[in-house]
Amino acid sequence: MKMANSIELFTGAGGLAIGLESAGCYHVAMVESNGTACDTLRFNANKRKGDAKNRIFQRDARTMDYSAIGESIDMVAGGPPCQPFSMGGKAKGYEDSKDMFPEAVRAVREIRPKCFLFENVKGLLRQSFSSYFNYIILQLTYPCVVKRKGEGWVDHLSRLEK
């Protein structure tokens, strides 16, 4: 059986990555900005045979150039930071600099995978974030309807809804 090529964003210590590898995914790239999490990824990669440690990109996802990957990607996966939507956080949502859903959407838009998988906290489903959650879903549904320069997310949402 051919393994599915994947890219994982916001990899953290690699829990989702390990599960996806067990399910048959081959991570062409694992993108994580936190140095300690990347150390954990490298440590675990050294325990397994293969080249996993060479596929760890320690950088902010906003700086990732997907055209440099050079391989066909079947899946984009990851767990965008949950702090903007967590019940225990400040719940600033799209106004929080830690909101990385725009980067998750950019990855899907640029890579055009066969599928994507993103996980987050239940707080994202709160009524106060319902419009923004719908916005995320519509962007992933219609990746060709790109946000215009200077366009706010609410105006972009309106165009996506049409």
XYZ file of N, CA and C in Angstrom:
486
model
N 0.836 -1.183 0.000
C 0.000 0.000 0.000
C 0.880 1.246 0.000
N 0.588 2.200 -0.889
C 1.344 3.441 -0.970
C 0.983 4.333 0.214
N 2.009 4.886 0.830
C 1.770 5.816 1.924
C 1.347 7.164 1.362
N 0.502 7.865 2.086
C 0.070 9.201 1.688
C 1.118 10.207 2.135
N 1.578 11.044 1.230
C 2.504 12.121 1.584
C 1.728 13.208 2.307
N 2.275 13.686 3.416
C 1.573 14.700 4.191
C 2.531 15.763 4.696
N 1.953 16.886 5.039
C 2.652 17.965 5.727
C 1.860 18.218 6.992
N 2.561 18.312 8.096
C 1.881 18.642 9.343
C 2.362 19.990 9.832
N 1.405 20.873 10.104
C 1.684 22.199 10.642
C 1.400 22.196 12.138
N 2.086 23.065 12.856
C 1.845 23.211 14.294
C 1.955 21.835 14.956
N 3.030 21.136 14.663
C 3.199 19.735 15.035
C 3.286 19.511 16.535
N 3.746 20.502 17.287
C 3.915 20.305 18.719
C 4.908 19.192 18.965
N 4.659 18.374 19.967
C 5.563 17.267 20.302
C 5.331 16.045 19.415
N 4.309 16.067 18.558
C 4.160 15.030 17.549
C 3.101 13.977 17.770
N 2.179 14.183 18.676
C 1.143 13.179 18.925
C 0.305 12.868 17.692
N -0.194 13.899 17.031
C -0.985 13.696 15.818
C -0.117 13.079 14.722
N 1.132 13.537 14.622
C 2.048 13.010 13.601
C 2.271 11.510 13.768
N 2.452 11.069 14.993
C 2.659 9.636 15.247
C 1.412 8.849 14.859
N 0.241 9.377 15.215
C -1.012 8.707 14.846
C -1.188 8.628 13.336
N -0.877 9.703 12.637
C -1.022 9.702 11.182
C -0.008 8.778 10.516
N 1.202 8.742 11.054
C 2.200 7.807 10.524
C 1.724 6.367 10.710
N 1.136 6.083 11.861
C 0.610 4.734 12.119
C -0.519 4.384 11.154
N -1.236 5.416 10.683
C -2.340 5.207 9.754
C -1.887 5.170 8.293
N -0.580 5.365 8.068
C -0.062 5.257 6.703
C 0.386 6.539 6.055
N 0.526 7.602 6.824
C 1.008 8.864 6.256
C 2.532 8.958 6.370
N 3.133 9.551 5.366
C 4.565 9.835 5.387
C 4.701 11.342 5.431
N 5.208 11.861 6.543
C 5.340 13.306 6.704
C 6.545 13.812 5.917
N 6.268 14.492 4.837
C 7.303 15.129 4.032
C 7.890 16.294 4.823
N 7.045 16.944 5.612
C 7.488 18.061 6.454
C 6.628 18.126 7.699
N 7.288 18.439 8.823
C 6.603 18.718 10.083
C 7.064 20.107 10.498
N 6.145 21.042 10.600
C 6.463 22.437 10.848
C 6.058 22.804 12.274
N 7.020 23.268 13.045
C 6.775 23.642 14.445
C 7.750 24.749 14.828
N 7.247 25.794 15.474
C 8.106 26.924 15.850
C 8.761 26.752 17.219
N 8.154 25.979 18.089
C 8.668 25.839 19.453
C 9.899 24.925 19.481
N 11.010 25.468 19.944
C 12.265 24.718 19.969
C 12.221 23.474 20.834
N 11.585 23.545 21.991
C 11.498 22.384 22.876
C 10.669 21.275 22.225
N 9.575 21.652 21.575
C 8.753 20.662 20.869
C 9.566 20.027 19.739
N 10.361 20.833 19.033
C 11.202 20.286 17.950
C 12.266 19.350 18.512
N 12.803 19.662 19.692
C 13.763 18.755 20.330
C 13.092 17.406 20.616
N 11.842 17.449 21.078
C 11.096 16.213 21.334
C 10.872 15.448 20.036
N 10.501 16.161 18.974
C 10.316 15.515 17.668
C 11.610 14.830 17.219
N 12.739 15.536 17.361
C 14.030 14.973 16.953
C 14.402 13.764 17.817
N 14.163 13.857 19.110
C 14.462 12.754 20.025
C 13.678 11.513 19.613
N 12.383 11.689 19.384
C 11.546 10.554 18.986
C 11.921 10.041 17.596
N 12.321 10.937 16.705
C 12.747 10.516 15.360
C 14.004 9.662 15.442
N 14.900 9.986 16.357
C 16.132 9.206 16.520
C 15.842 7.792 17.021
N 14.732 7.625 17.739
C 14.364 6.305 18.252
C 13.810 5.417 17.139
N 13.236 6.057 16.103
C 12.717 5.306 14.963
C 13.745 5.375 13.850
N 13.800 4.376 13.067
C 14.713 4.393 11.926
C 14.085 5.240 10.822
N 14.913 5.860 10.021
C 14.404 6.666 8.915
C 14.957 8.072 8.968
N 14.377 8.927 8.188
C 14.893 10.284 8.039
C 13.979 11.343 8.648
N 13.159 10.984 9.617
C 12.178 11.918 10.175
C 12.818 13.204 10.679
N 14.005 13.110 11.297
C 14.601 14.335 11.854
C 14.977 15.331 10.765
N 15.185 14.848 9.527
C 15.503 15.740 8.415
C 14.264 16.419 7.839
N 13.102 16.001 8.292
C 11.858 16.569 7.786
C 11.204 17.508 8.793
N 11.919 17.846 9.850
C 11.409 18.762 10.870
C 11.862 20.173 10.516
N 10.894 21.050 10.325
C 11.177 22.438 9.993
C 10.860 23.288 11.225
N 11.888 23.756 11.909
C 11.684 24.582 13.094
C 11.540 26.027 12.643
N 10.291 26.411 12.440
C 10.021 27.775 12.001
C 8.549 28.105 12.189
N 8.271 29.367 12.131
C 6.907 29.877 12.174
C 6.229 29.483 10.857
N 5.050 28.937 10.933
C 4.328 28.501 9.733
C 4.104 29.650 8.760
N 4.078 30.873 9.273
C 3.867 32.027 8.390
C 5.027 32.236 7.424
N 6.185 31.614 7.718
C 7.354 31.771 6.853
C 7.589 30.558 5.954
N 6.709 29.582 6.023
C 6.905 28.347 5.263
C 6.616 28.568 3.782
N 7.562 28.134 2.946
C 7.416 28.197 1.489
C 7.096 26.791 0.997
N 5.838 26.538 0.705
C 5.409 25.199 0.326
C 5.896 24.797 -1.066
N 6.200 25.768 -1.905
C 6.695 25.434 -3.239
C 8.074 24.785 -3.167
N 8.789 24.992 -2.064
C 10.124 24.406 -1.902
C 10.071 22.925 -1.530
N 8.903 22.410 -1.168
C 8.775 21.009 -0.762
C 9.084 20.086 -1.932
N 8.552 20.393 -3.094
C 8.889 19.651 -4.293
C 8.301 18.256 -4.408
N 7.337 17.918 -3.586
C 6.685 16.611 -3.678
C 5.182 16.804 -3.693
N 4.499 15.857 -4.284
C 3.047 15.870 -4.290
C 2.560 15.566 -2.872
N 1.650 16.370 -2.371
C 1.153 16.219 -1.000
C -0.305 15.786 -1.035
N -0.594 14.695 -0.332
C -1.954 14.169 -0.269
C -2.768 14.783 0.872
N -2.089 15.117 1.971
C -2.802 15.601 3.158
C -2.034 16.723 3.838
N -2.769 17.718 4.308
C -2.237 18.740 5.201
C -2.960 18.529 6.528
N -2.200 18.447 7.597
C -2.790 18.199 8.917
C -2.147 19.121 9.941
N -2.762 19.198 11.097
C -2.152 19.949 12.178
C -3.150 20.429 13.205
N -2.603 21.012 14.234
C -3.398 21.560 15.321
C -3.048 23.020 15.532
N -3.729 23.935 14.811
C -3.452 25.355 15.036
C -3.566 25.690 16.525
N -2.732 26.599 17.024
C -2.775 26.923 18.451
C -4.198 27.186 18.937
N -4.500 26.626 20.099
C -5.872 26.702 20.610
C -6.105 27.890 21.540
N -5.047 28.559 21.983
C -5.209 29.643 22.963
C -6.232 30.709 22.558
N -6.315 31.085 21.271
C -7.295 32.116 20.915
C -8.751 31.705 21.134
N -9.004 30.403 21.245
C -10.379 29.909 21.331
C -10.663 29.120 22.606
N -9.655 28.910 23.414
C -9.775 28.091 24.619
C -10.610 28.783 25.682
N -11.370 27.986 26.400
C -12.172 28.503 27.518
C -11.265 29.067 28.610
N -10.041 28.548 28.709
C -9.108 28.989 29.738
C -8.265 30.179 29.322
N -8.377 30.600 28.072
C -7.566 31.699 27.571
C -8.320 33.014 27.576
N -7.791 33.984 26.869
C -8.403 35.311 26.788
C -9.521 35.356 25.752
N -9.646 34.309 24.944
C -10.718 34.171 23.953
C -10.786 35.370 23.009
N -9.630 35.768 22.490
C -9.582 36.885 21.550
C -9.822 36.429 20.109
N -9.876 35.122 19.877
C -10.194 34.577 18.563
C -9.314 35.119 17.455
N -9.965 35.602 16.396
C -9.250 36.103 15.223
C -8.422 37.342 15.523
N -8.661 37.992 16.643
C -7.882 39.169 17.028
C -6.599 38.789 17.767
N -6.412 37.517 18.051
C -5.235 37.017 18.759
C -4.118 36.730 17.758
N -2.924 37.199 18.045
C -1.786 36.963 17.141
C -1.446 35.476 17.028
N -1.939 34.669 17.966
C -1.691 33.223 17.921
C -2.692 32.484 17.016
N -3.667 33.192 16.463
C -4.633 32.547 15.571
C -3.907 32.154 14.284
N -3.720 30.866 14.082
C -2.982 30.369 12.917
C -3.895 29.716 11.874
N -5.215 29.861 12.043
C -6.096 29.316 11.015
C -5.843 29.956 9.650
N -5.504 31.255 9.581
C -5.155 31.793 8.256
C -3.983 31.034 7.608
N -3.042 30.578 8.398
C -1.909 29.824 7.852
C -2.313 28.411 7.453
N -3.217 27.812 8.210
C -3.725 26.484 7.841
C -4.450 26.574 6.502
N -5.258 27.618 6.336
C -5.982 27.824 5.086
C -5.003 28.098 3.950
N -3.980 28.920 4.204
C -2.981 29.213 3.165
C -2.308 27.930 2.689
N -1.978 27.053 3.613
C -1.335 25.787 3.250
C -2.237 24.971 2.325
N -3.505 24.875 2.674
C -4.450 24.120 1.841
C -4.596 24.794 0.478
N -4.677 26.103 0.483
C -4.843 26.851 -0.767
C -3.633 26.654 -1.689
N -2.441 26.712 -1.140
C -1.232 26.622 -1.961
C -0.873 25.187 -2.349
N -1.096 24.256 -1.448
C -0.690 22.869 -1.687
C -1.732 22.106 -2.487
N -3.012 22.401 -2.255
C -4.108 21.688 -2.920
C -4.058 20.185 -2.654
N -4.058 19.798 -1.375
C -4.005 18.364 -1.059
C -5.332 17.674 -1.374
N -5.316 16.369 -1.344
C -6.548 15.598 -1.533
C -7.463 15.754 -0.322
N -6.854 15.941 0.849
C -7.637 16.100 2.077
C -6.840 16.895 3.097
N -7.515 17.328 4.140
C -6.857 18.027 5.244
C -7.525 17.609 6.543
N -6.777 17.758 7.627
C -7.277 17.421 8.957
C -6.705 18.442 9.930
N -7.576 19.206 10.567
C -7.147 20.159 11.587
C -7.940 19.890 12.849
N -7.255 19.930 13.976
C -7.931 19.733 15.257
C -7.754 20.976 16.102
N -8.729 21.213 16.985
C -8.659 22.362 17.876
C -9.555 22.091 19.072
N -9.725 23.099 19.916
C -10.506 22.950 21.144
C -11.996 23.198 20.899
N -12.796 22.660 21.794
C -14.250 22.816 21.725
C -14.657 24.290 21.757
N -13.859 25.115 22.408
C -14.175 26.542 22.519
C -14.345 27.237 21.179
N -13.723 26.691 20.130
C -13.866 27.260 18.789
C -15.325 27.211 18.321
N -16.107 26.302 18.904
C -17.506 26.143 18.501
C -18.465 27.030 19.299
N -17.914 27.858 20.192
C -18.773 28.765 20.965
C -19.509 29.738 20.046
N -20.660 30.171 20.483
C -21.475 31.119 19.720
C -20.679 32.360 19.335
N -19.820 32.843 20.213
C -19.059 34.065 19.931
C -18.087 33.899 18.766
N -17.748 32.664 18.422
C -16.838 32.416 17.301
C -17.551 31.788 16.106
N -18.870 31.687 16.135
C -19.585 30.960 15.085
C -19.361 31.547 13.691
N -19.363 32.855 13.566
C -19.123 33.464 12.256
C -17.709 33.183 11.783
N -16.754 33.263 12.695
C -15.359 33.015 12.314
C -15.147 31.539 11.970
N -15.773 30.648 12.711
C -15.663 29.222 12.402
C -16.250 28.951 11.009
N -17.385 29.553 10.718
C -17.991 29.426 9.392
C -17.036 29.968 8.319
N -16.380 31.066 8.637
C -15.401 31.662 7.723
C -14.266 30.681 7.420
N -13.753 30.028 8.439
C -12.683 29.030 8.255
C -13.180 27.908 7.343
N -14.359 27.389 7.630
C -14.928 26.288 6.839
C -15.114 26.705 5.383
N -15.648 27.899 5.154
C -15.881 28.359 3.779
C -14.569 28.577 3.021
N -13.548 29.066 3.712
C -12.248 29.235 3.045
C -11.677 27.886 2.623
N -11.847 26.882 3.464
C -11.354 25.546 3.134
C -12.209 24.891 2.052
N -13.477 25.262 1.990
C -14.381 24.726 0.974
C -14.129 25.371 -0.387
N -13.845 26.669 -0.382
C -13.629 27.428 -1.620
C -12.259 28.118 -1.592
N -11.192 27.345 -1.660
C -9.855 27.940 -1.534
C -9.486 28.906 -2.658
N -10.207 28.870 -3.779
C -9.903 29.775 -4.895
C -10.437 31.184 -4.666
N -11.365 31.337 -3.712
C -11.902 32.661 -3.400
C -10.979 33.280 -2.354
N -9.952 33.951 -2.859
C -8.879 34.460 -2.014
C -9.240 35.824 -1.422
N -8.821 36.037 -0.205
C -9.008 37.319 0.464
C -8.214 38.382 -0.288
N -8.857 39.479 -0.625
C -8.198 40.570 -1.345
C -7.320 41.387 -0.403
N -6.318 42.002 -0.960
C -5.425 42.851 -0.168
C -6.243 43.950 0.515
N -6.077 44.069 1.823
C -6.791 45.082 2.594
C -8.213 44.708 2.969
N -8.695 43.563 2.498
C -10.058 43.134 2.788
C -10.115 42.505 4.179
N -11.057 42.909 4.981
C -11.245 42.311 6.299
C -11.895 40.943 6.174
N -11.783 40.150 7.235
C -12.327 38.800 7.163
C -13.850 38.796 7.030
N -14.526 39.785 7.608
C -15.991 39.827 7.530
C -16.430 40.073 6.083
N -15.724 40.956 5.379
C -16.061 41.208 3.981
C -15.724 40.000 3.126
N -14.605 39.349 3.441
C -14.242 38.138 2.710
C -15.287 37.047 2.966
N -15.738 36.917 4.202
C -16.798 35.969 4.529
C -18.035 36.227 3.678
N -18.406 37.482 3.534
C -19.581 37.842 2.738
C -19.418 37.366 1.291
N -18.251 37.548 0.713
C -18.012 37.080 -0.658
C -18.053 35.561 -0.735
N -17.493 34.898 0.272
C -17.508 33.431 0.301
C -18.939 32.896 0.409
N -19.767 33.558 1.190
C -21.148 33.125 1.362
C -21.954 33.252 0.069
N -21.590 34.218 -0.770
C -22.282 34.389 -2.053
C -21.883 33.290 -2.982
